[in-house]
Amino acid sequence: MPKPEILFLSTADYVERERTGLVEALQSHATVTYLDRFRDHAVEAVEVVTDRPPDLVLHPDTYRVYLPEGIEALDCPTACLHIDAYSGIQSRANMSRLFDLTMICHPNYVGEYSRRHSNVRAFPHAVPIEVYGRVNPREEHDVAMIGRLDGEDYKYRRRAVDMIEEMDVVSNDMDRYYPYEEMVKVYSNSKVTINVSRGEYLNEAHLSCLEIMGAGTLLLTTCDPKSKQVHELERLGFDEGRHFSTFEDLEDLRDKIDFYLDHDEERKAMAAKARERTLEEHTHDQRAKKLIEWIDDGIPLQAPARDMSGGEAAEIYVDYLSKRGQIDATLTHVRRQRRDGGGSLIRSLGKAAKATVRGWQHALFS
C-alpha cells in the first residue's frame, strides 16, 4: 500500500518548532511535501507541486499569516492545525469552517470549536522522542524556569522570577534566551522546573509542560482555582500529585518549591512517572500515527464552506485576515464578497476599516 501524501499549506522555511517534529515523524509514514512558494489561490498552489490530489492538505498555522483563496474548492481532504487554540477562539473557529477537519492542540477547547464545525479533534502538543528519549536527568539546579519575560502577558512570570531569585535556591539564568538543545539540558539538569503560563491561560497544557516532564524534572505549573474546567494535563492522562503539581499563586509556588526540594523521593518518583507517560503517549511519532489513521479511515469533504456561496466564504477570510492585520488580503476578499454576494458586506467593510486604521496606527506610532 503506497504511503499517503500530505501537502503542508506552507513553504518549508515557515514550518518550525513542534511542526518540524511532526513533519519528521510523518516522513516515516507518509510522503510530505510543501508549497514551492506562497500563491494567492489554493488550487493553483496545490496543482503546481503535485500531479494528483494529495491525501491531505494541512494548514499548519505558522507564524506567516497565509490563507489562500479557494481552500474550500480543493478536491481533496483539508485540515487545519491550531497550535494556540485558546487565543482568538472565535476567529480561529470561524476560519476552521474552510477546512474538512479541525485539529487543535488544546483539548479543553474542542467544545468551543465544535460550535462552528462538526469535525473537531484534539491533537495535543508532543515532544520528539529522539531528543527526550536520550536525556540523562541530573540535579545541578534546584529550580529552573525558561520563557519570555517581556510584555503584559508575562507579568505573572516576571513576578515568579523575582520571587525565586529571593529564595535560597540554585537556579538557571531565567533572564536569558536558551536555544532548544540547551533548554532541554537545563530542564533535565534541574530538580524542579516551573511553567508560568502566559496571560489568563493558566489551565492549559502548553508545549513547555510536556517538554519539562519529558526531560525528567518535576513540573510545577499554573492553575486557575476559579476555573470550572480540569487542568488540560488531566485530559492528557496525567494526574496531579502523581505526575505533576500545580500552584494557585506565588505563595503557593514558594511552598511547593520548598516542599518538593525537601522530599526528594516523592519528587523523583513523580518526575520519573511523568517522563515515562510523556514518552509513551505524547511523542510526535504517536501524533503522526494518529493522523495517518484518520487519513486511512477517510476524512469526508465536509467543510461548511464547501456549501457556501463565494461571498459567504469570502466573509470568513475577511474576518480572519482583518484580525491579523493583513490589510491588502482583507480588501481583496471584501471585493470578492461584493462581487459574488452573500454574507454581510457591511460587517466585512467594518472589519476592513478597523484593520486599516490599526495598520496606520502601527505604522505611525511604532
CSV table of C-alpha atoms in Angstrom, one decimal:
chain,number,residue,atom,x,y,z
A,1,MET,CA,0.0,0.0,0.0
A,2,PRO,CA,1.5,3.4,-1.0
A,3,LYS,CA,2.2,5.9,1.6
A,4,PRO,CA,-0.4,8.7,1.8
A,5,GLU,CA,0.7,12.1,0.5
A,6,ILE,CA,0.4,15.1,2.9
A,7,LEU,CA,0.9,18.6,1.5
A,8,PHE,CA,1.6,21.3,4.0
A,9,LEU,CA,-0.1,24.6,3.0
A,10,SER,CA,3.1,26.5,3.7
A,11,THR,CA,6.6,26.7,2.4
A,12,ALA,CA,9.2,24.6,4.2
A,13,ASP,CA,11.0,27.5,5.8
A,14,TYR,CA,7.9,28.6,7.7
A,15,VAL,CA,7.3,25.2,9.4
A,16,GLU,CA,9.2,25.4,12.7
A,17,ARG,CA,9.4,24.1,16.3
A,18,GLU,CA,6.7,21.4,17.1
A,19,ARG,CA,5.6,21.5,13.5
A,20,THR,CA,9.1,20.4,12.5
A,21,GLY,CA,8.9,17.5,14.9
A,22,LEU,CA,5.6,16.4,13.4
A,23,VAL,CA,6.9,16.6,9.9
A,24,GLU,CA,10.0,14.5,10.8
A,25,ALA,CA,7.7,11.9,12.4
A,26,LEU,CA,5.3,11.9,9.4
A,27,GLN,CA,8.1,11.2,7.0
A,28,SER,CA,8.3,7.7,8.3
A,29,HIS,CA,4.7,7.1,7.4
A,30,ALA,CA,3.8,9.4,4.6
A,31,THR,CA,5.2,11.5,1.7
A,32,VAL,CA,5.4,15.0,2.9
A,33,THR,CA,5.6,18.0,0.6
A,34,TYR,CA,5.4,21.8,0.8
A,35,LEU,CA,4.4,24.6,-1.4
A,36,ASP,CA,7.1,25.9,-3.7
A,37,ARG,CA,6.0,29.5,-2.8
A,38,PHE,CA,3.1,31.3,-1.3
A,39,ARG,CA,0.4,31.7,-4.0
A,40,ASP,CA,-2.9,33.6,-4.0
A,41,HIS,CA,-5.2,30.7,-4.8
A,42,ALA,CA,-5.1,27.3,-3.1
A,43,VAL,CA,-6.0,25.3,-6.2
A,44,GLU,CA,-3.0,26.7,-8.1
A,45,ALA,CA,-0.7,26.3,-5.1
A,46,VAL,CA,-1.5,22.7,-4.8
A,47,GLU,CA,-1.6,21.8,-8.5
A,48,VAL,CA,1.9,23.3,-9.1
A,49,VAL,CA,3.6,20.9,-6.6
A,50,THR,CA,1.7,17.7,-7.0
A,51,ASP,CA,0.5,15.6,-10.0
A,52,ARG,CA,-2.6,14.3,-8.3
A,53,PRO,CA,-4.8,15.5,-5.4
A,54,PRO,CA,-2.9,14.7,-2.1
A,55,ASP,CA,-4.5,12.6,0.6
A,56,LEU,CA,-4.5,15.6,2.8
A,57,VAL,CA,-3.8,19.3,2.5
A,58,LEU,CA,-2.7,20.5,6.0
A,59,HIS,CA,-2.7,24.2,7.1
A,60,PRO,CA,-0.1,24.2,9.9
A,61,ASP,CA,-0.9,27.6,11.5
A,62,THR,CA,2.6,29.0,11.1
A,63,TYR,CA,3.7,32.5,12.2
A,64,ARG,CA,3.4,33.6,8.5
A,65,VAL,CA,-0.3,34.5,8.1
A,66,TYR,CA,-1.1,32.7,4.9
A,67,LEU,CA,-4.7,31.8,3.9
A,68,PRO,CA,-5.0,31.4,0.1
A,69,GLU,CA,-8.4,31.8,-1.6
A,70,GLY,CA,-10.3,28.7,-2.6
A,71,ILE,CA,-9.3,26.3,0.2
A,72,GLU,CA,-13.0,25.2,0.2
A,73,ALA,CA,-12.7,24.4,-3.6
A,74,LEU,CA,-9.9,21.8,-3.3
A,75,ASP,CA,-10.9,18.4,-4.4
A,76,CYS,CA,-9.2,16.5,-1.6
A,77,PRO,CA,-9.5,16.4,2.2
A,78,THR,CA,-8.2,19.5,4.0
A,79,ALA,CA,-7.3,20.1,7.7
A,80,CYS,CA,-6.1,23.0,9.8
A,81,LEU,CA,-3.9,22.6,12.9
A,82,HIS,CA,-4.4,25.3,15.6
A,83,ILE,CA,-1.4,25.4,17.9
A,84,ASP,CA,-2.5,28.3,20.2
A,85,ALA,CA,-6.1,27.1,20.0
A,86,TYR,CA,-7.1,29.1,23.1
A,87,SER,CA,-6.1,32.5,21.6
A,88,GLY,CA,-8.7,34.3,19.4
A,89,ILE,CA,-11.1,31.3,19.6
A,90,GLN,CA,-14.0,32.8,17.7
A,91,SER,CA,-11.8,33.9,14.8
A,92,ARG,CA,-9.9,30.6,14.6
A,93,ALA,CA,-13.1,28.6,14.9
A,94,ASN,CA,-14.7,30.6,12.2
A,95,MET,CA,-11.7,30.2,9.9
A,96,SER,CA,-11.8,26.4,10.5
A,97,ARG,CA,-15.1,26.3,8.5
A,98,LEU,CA,-12.9,26.4,5.4
A,99,PHE,CA,-11.5,23.0,6.2
A,100,ASP,CA,-12.8,19.5,6.4
A,101,LEU,CA,-11.1,18.7,9.7
A,102,THR,CA,-10.1,21.0,12.5
A,103,MET,CA,-7.2,19.8,14.8
A,104,ILE,CA,-6.5,21.7,18.0
A,105,CYS,CA,-3.6,21.3,20.4
A,106,HIS,CA,-5.7,22.1,23.5
A,107,PRO,CA,-8.4,19.6,24.3
A,108,ASN,CA,-10.2,21.9,26.7
A,109,TYR,CA,-11.5,23.9,23.7
A,110,VAL,CA,-12.9,21.1,21.5
A,111,GLY,CA,-16.4,22.1,22.6
A,112,GLU,CA,-15.9,25.8,21.7
A,113,TYR,CA,-14.7,24.9,18.2
A,114,SER,CA,-17.4,22.3,17.7
A,115,ARG,CA,-20.0,25.1,17.7
A,116,ARG,CA,-18.7,26.2,14.3
A,117,HIS,CA,-17.6,22.8,12.9
A,118,SER,CA,-18.8,19.2,13.2
A,119,ASN,CA,-15.3,17.6,12.8
A,120,VAL,CA,-13.1,18.9,15.5
A,121,ARG,CA,-10.5,16.6,17.1
A,122,ALA,CA,-7.9,17.1,19.8
A,123,PHE,CA,-4.3,16.8,18.5
A,124,PRO,CA,-2.2,17.7,21.6
A,125,HIS,CA,1.3,19.0,21.8
A,126,ALA,CA,4.1,16.4,21.7
A,127,VAL,CA,7.9,16.1,22.1
A,128,PRO,CA,10.5,14.4,19.8
A,129,ILE,CA,11.4,11.0,21.2
A,130,GLU,CA,14.9,11.3,19.6
A,131,VAL,CA,15.7,14.3,21.9
A,132,TYR,CA,13.9,13.4,25.1
A,133,GLY,CA,14.5,9.7,24.9
A,134,ARG,CA,18.2,10.2,25.4
A,135,VAL,CA,18.3,12.8,28.2
A,136,ASN,CA,20.1,11.8,31.4
A,137,PRO,CA,18.4,13.7,34.3
A,138,ARG,CA,20.8,15.3,36.8
A,139,GLU,CA,20.3,17.8,39.5
A,140,GLU,CA,22.6,20.8,39.0
A,141,HIS,CA,19.8,23.3,39.7
A,142,ASP,CA,17.2,23.3,42.4
A,143,VAL,CA,14.8,25.3,40.3
A,144,ALA,CA,14.6,26.2,36.6
A,145,MET,CA,12.4,28.3,34.5
A,146,ILE,CA,12.7,29.4,30.9
A,147,GLY,CA,10.4,31.7,28.9
A,148,ARG,CA,9.8,35.2,27.7
A,149,LEU,CA,9.5,38.0,30.3
A,150,ASP,CA,8.5,40.9,28.1
A,151,GLY,CA,5.1,42.4,27.7
A,152,GLU,CA,1.8,42.4,29.6
A,153,ASP,CA,1.1,38.7,29.0
A,154,TYR,CA,4.2,37.7,31.0
A,155,LYS,CA,3.7,39.9,34.1
A,156,TYR,CA,2.9,36.9,36.3
A,157,ARG,CA,6.0,35.1,35.0
A,158,ARG,CA,8.2,38.1,35.9
A,159,ARG,CA,6.8,38.2,39.4
A,160,ALA,CA,7.6,34.5,39.8
A,161,VAL,CA,11.2,35.1,38.6
A,162,ASP,CA,11.6,37.9,41.2
A,163,MET,CA,10.3,35.6,44.0
A,164,ILE,CA,12.6,32.7,43.0
A,165,GLU,CA,15.6,34.9,42.9
A,166,GLU,CA,14.9,35.9,46.5
A,167,MET,CA,14.8,32.3,47.7
A,168,ASP,CA,17.8,30.3,48.9
A,169,VAL,CA,17.9,28.0,45.9
A,170,VAL,CA,20.2,27.4,42.9
A,171,SER,CA,18.5,28.3,39.7
A,172,ASN,CA,19.4,28.8,36.0
A,173,ASP,CA,19.7,32.3,34.5
A,174,MET,CA,16.0,33.0,34.0
A,175,ASP,CA,16.5,36.3,32.1
A,176,ARG,CA,18.3,34.8,29.0
A,177,TYR,CA,17.1,33.1,25.9
A,178,TYR,CA,18.0,29.4,25.5
A,179,PRO,CA,18.4,27.5,22.2
A,180,TYR,CA,16.3,24.4,22.0
A,181,GLU,CA,19.0,21.8,22.9
A,182,GLU,CA,20.3,24.0,25.7
A,183,MET,CA,16.7,24.4,27.0
A,184,VAL,CA,16.3,20.6,27.2
A,185,LYS,CA,19.7,20.4,29.1
A,186,VAL,CA,18.6,23.0,31.6
A,187,TYR,CA,15.3,21.1,32.2
A,188,SER,CA,16.9,17.7,32.6
A,189,ASN,CA,19.6,19.1,35.0
A,190,SER,CA,17.0,20.6,37.4
A,191,LYS,CA,15.1,19.1,40.4
A,192,VAL,CA,12.0,21.3,39.9
A,193,THR,CA,11.0,23.3,36.8
A,194,ILE,CA,8.3,26.0,36.7
A,195,ASN,CA,5.9,26.7,34.0
A,196,VAL,CA,4.1,30.0,34.3
A,197,SER,CA,1.5,30.2,31.5
A,198,ARG,CA,1.0,33.5,29.7
A,199,GLY,CA,-1.9,35.8,30.3
A,200,GLU,CA,-5.0,34.2,31.6
A,201,TYR,CA,-4.4,30.8,30.1
A,202,LEU,CA,-3.4,29.1,33.4
A,203,ASN,CA,-5.1,25.7,33.0
A,204,GLU,CA,-3.7,24.8,29.6
A,205,ALA,CA,-1.2,22.0,28.8
A,206,HIS,CA,1.3,24.1,26.9
A,207,LEU,CA,4.1,22.6,25.0
A,208,SER,CA,6.5,23.6,27.7
A,209,CYS,CA,4.6,21.3,30.2
A,210,LEU,CA,5.4,18.3,28.1
A,211,GLU,CA,8.9,19.3,27.4
A,212,ILE,CA,9.5,19.7,31.2
A,213,MET,CA,8.0,16.4,32.0
A,214,GLY,CA,9.8,14.7,29.1
A,215,ALA,CA,13.1,15.9,30.4
A,216,GLY,CA,12.7,14.1,33.7
A,217,THR,CA,12.3,17.1,36.0
A,218,LEU,CA,9.3,17.7,38.3
A,219,LEU,CA,6.8,20.1,36.7
A,220,LEU,CA,5.2,22.8,38.8
A,221,THR,CA,2.6,24.6,36.6
A,222,THR,CA,0.0,27.3,37.0
A,223,CYS,CA,-3.7,26.5,37.5
A,224,ASP,CA,-6.8,28.7,37.7
A,225,PRO,CA,-8.6,27.9,41.0
A,226,LYS,CA,-11.7,29.7,39.7
A,227,SER,CA,-12.0,27.7,36.6
A,228,LYS,CA,-14.7,25.0,36.2
A,229,GLN,CA,-12.5,23.1,33.8
A,230,VAL,CA,-10.0,20.5,34.8
A,231,HIS,CA,-6.4,21.1,34.0
A,232,GLU,CA,-5.6,20.0,30.4
A,233,LEU,CA,-2.8,17.8,31.7
A,234,GLU,CA,-5.5,15.7,33.4
A,235,ARG,CA,-7.3,15.3,30.0
A,236,LEU,CA,-4.0,14.0,28.6
A,237,GLY,CA,-3.7,11.2,31.1
A,238,PHE,CA,-1.5,12.9,33.7
A,239,ASP,CA,-2.7,13.0,37.4
A,240,GLU,CA,-1.9,15.9,39.7
A,241,GLY,CA,0.0,14.7,42.7
A,242,ARG,CA,1.2,11.7,40.8
A,243,HIS,CA,2.8,13.2,37.6
A,244,PHE,CA,2.9,16.9,38.2
A,245,SER,CA,1.8,19.6,40.7
A,246,THR,CA,0.1,23.0,40.3
A,247,PHE,CA,0.2,26.2,42.2
A,248,GLU,CA,-2.6,28.8,42.6
A,249,ASP,CA,-0.4,31.9,43.4
A,250,LEU,CA,3.1,32.8,44.2
A,251,GLU,CA,2.8,32.0,47.9
A,252,ASP,CA,1.6,28.5,46.9
A,253,LEU,CA,4.5,28.2,44.4
A,254,ARG,CA,7.1,29.1,47.1
A,255,ASP,CA,5.5,26.5,49.4
A,256,LYS,CA,5.5,23.8,46.7
A,257,ILE,CA,9.2,24.5,45.8
A,258,ASP,CA,10.2,24.2,49.4
A,259,PHE,CA,8.1,21.0,49.9
A,260,TYR,CA,9.5,19.1,46.9
A,261,LEU,CA,13.1,20.2,47.5
A,262,ASP,CA,12.7,18.7,51.0
A,263,HIS,CA,11.0,15.5,49.7
A,264,ASP,CA,13.5,14.0,47.2
A,265,GLU,CA,12.0,10.6,46.9
A,266,GLU,CA,8.5,11.8,46.2
A,267,ARG,CA,9.8,14.4,43.8
A,268,LYS,CA,11.9,11.9,41.9
A,269,ALA,CA,9.1,9.3,41.7
A,270,MET,CA,6.7,11.9,40.3
A,271,ALA,CA,9.2,13.2,37.7
A,272,ALA,CA,10.0,9.6,36.6
A,273,LYS,CA,6.4,8.6,36.2
A,274,ALA,CA,5.7,11.8,34.2
A,275,ARG,CA,8.6,11.2,31.9
A,276,GLU,CA,7.6,7.6,31.3
A,277,ARG,CA,4.0,8.7,30.5
A,278,THR,CA,5.2,11.5,28.2
A,279,LEU,CA,7.5,9.3,26.2
A,280,GLU,CA,4.9,6.5,25.9
A,281,GLU,CA,1.9,8.6,24.8
A,282,HIS,CA,2.9,12.1,23.8
A,283,THR,CA,5.6,12.0,21.1
A,284,HIS,CA,5.5,13.3,17.6
A,285,ASP,CA,5.6,9.7,16.3
A,286,GLN,CA,2.3,8.9,18.1
A,287,ARG,CA,0.7,12.1,16.7
A,288,ALA,CA,1.9,11.2,13.2
A,289,LYS,CA,0.4,7.7,13.5
A,290,LYS,CA,-2.9,9.1,14.7
A,291,LEU,CA,-3.1,11.5,11.7
A,292,ILE,CA,-2.3,8.6,9.3
A,293,GLU,CA,-5.0,6.6,10.9
A,294,TRP,CA,-7.5,9.4,10.3
A,295,ILE,CA,-6.4,9.7,6.7
A,296,ASP,CA,-6.7,5.9,6.2
A,297,ASP,CA,-10.2,5.9,7.8
A,298,GLY,CA,-11.2,8.7,5.4
A,299,ILE,CA,-11.7,12.4,6.1
A,300,PRO,CA,-15.1,13.4,4.5
A,301,LEU,CA,-15.2,16.5,2.4
A,302,GLN,CA,-17.4,18.3,4.9
A,303,ALA,CA,-16.0,21.8,5.4
A,304,PRO,CA,-19.0,24.0,6.0
A,305,ALA,CA,-17.6,26.5,3.4
A,306,ARG,CA,-17.9,23.9,0.7
A,307,ASP,CA,-21.7,24.6,0.7
A,308,MET,CA,-21.4,28.4,0.9
A,309,SER,CA,-21.7,31.0,-1.8
A,310,GLY,CA,-18.5,32.7,-2.8
A,311,GLY,CA,-19.4,35.8,-0.8
A,312,GLU,CA,-20.1,33.8,2.3
A,313,ALA,CA,-16.8,32.1,2.1
A,314,ALA,CA,-15.1,35.4,1.4
A,315,GLU,CA,-16.5,36.8,4.7
A,316,ILE,CA,-14.7,34.1,6.6
A,317,TYR,CA,-11.4,35.2,5.0
A,318,VAL,CA,-12.2,38.8,5.8
A,319,ASP,CA,-12.8,38.0,9.5
A,320,TYR,CA,-9.6,36.0,9.9
A,321,LEU,CA,-7.3,38.2,7.9
A,322,SER,CA,-8.5,41.5,9.2
A,323,LYS,CA,-7.8,40.5,12.8
A,324,ARG,CA,-4.3,39.6,11.8
A,325,GLY,CA,-3.5,42.9,10.2
A,326,GLN,CA,-3.5,41.6,6.6
A,327,ILE,CA,-5.0,44.8,5.0
A,328,ASP,CA,-4.4,44.0,1.3
A,329,ALA,CA,-5.6,40.4,1.6
A,330,THR,CA,-8.7,41.6,3.6
A,331,LEU,CA,-9.6,44.1,0.9
A,332,THR,CA,-9.2,41.5,-1.8
A,333,HIS,CA,-11.8,39.3,-0.1
A,334,VAL,CA,-14.1,42.3,0.6
A,335,ARG,CA,-14.1,43.0,-3.2
A,336,ARG,CA,-14.8,39.3,-3.8
A,337,GLN,CA,-17.7,39.3,-1.4
A,338,ARG,CA,-19.2,42.4,-3.1
A,339,ARG,CA,-18.8,40.7,-6.5
A,340,ASP,CA,-20.2,37.3,-5.6
A,341,GLY,CA,-22.8,38.3,-3.0
A,342,GLY,CA,-23.5,36.5,0.3
A,343,GLY,CA,-22.8,37.2,3.9
A,344,SER,CA,-22.9,40.7,5.4
A,345,LEU,CA,-20.9,43.1,3.2
A,346,ILE,CA,-21.5,45.9,5.8
A,347,ARG,CA,-19.9,43.8,8.5
A,348,SER,CA,-16.9,43.0,6.4
A,349,LEU,CA,-16.4,46.6,5.4
A,350,GLY,CA,-16.4,47.5,9.1
A,351,LYS,CA,-13.7,44.9,9.8
A,352,ALA,CA,-11.7,46.0,6.9
A,353,ALA,CA,-11.9,49.7,8.1
A,354,LYS,CA,-10.7,48.7,11.6
A,355,ALA,CA,-7.8,46.7,10.2
A,356,THR,CA,-6.8,49.7,8.0
A,357,VAL,CA,-6.9,52.1,11.0
A,358,ARG,CA,-4.9,49.7,13.2
A,359,GLY,CA,-2.3,49.4,10.3
A,360,TRP,CA,-1.9,53.1,10.1
A,361,GLN,CA,-1.7,53.5,13.8
A,362,HIS,CA,1.0,50.8,13.9
A,363,ALA,CA,2.9,52.5,11.1
A,364,LEU,CA,2.7,55.9,12.6
A,365,PHE,CA,3.4,55.2,16.3
A,366,SER,CA,5.6,52.0,16.4
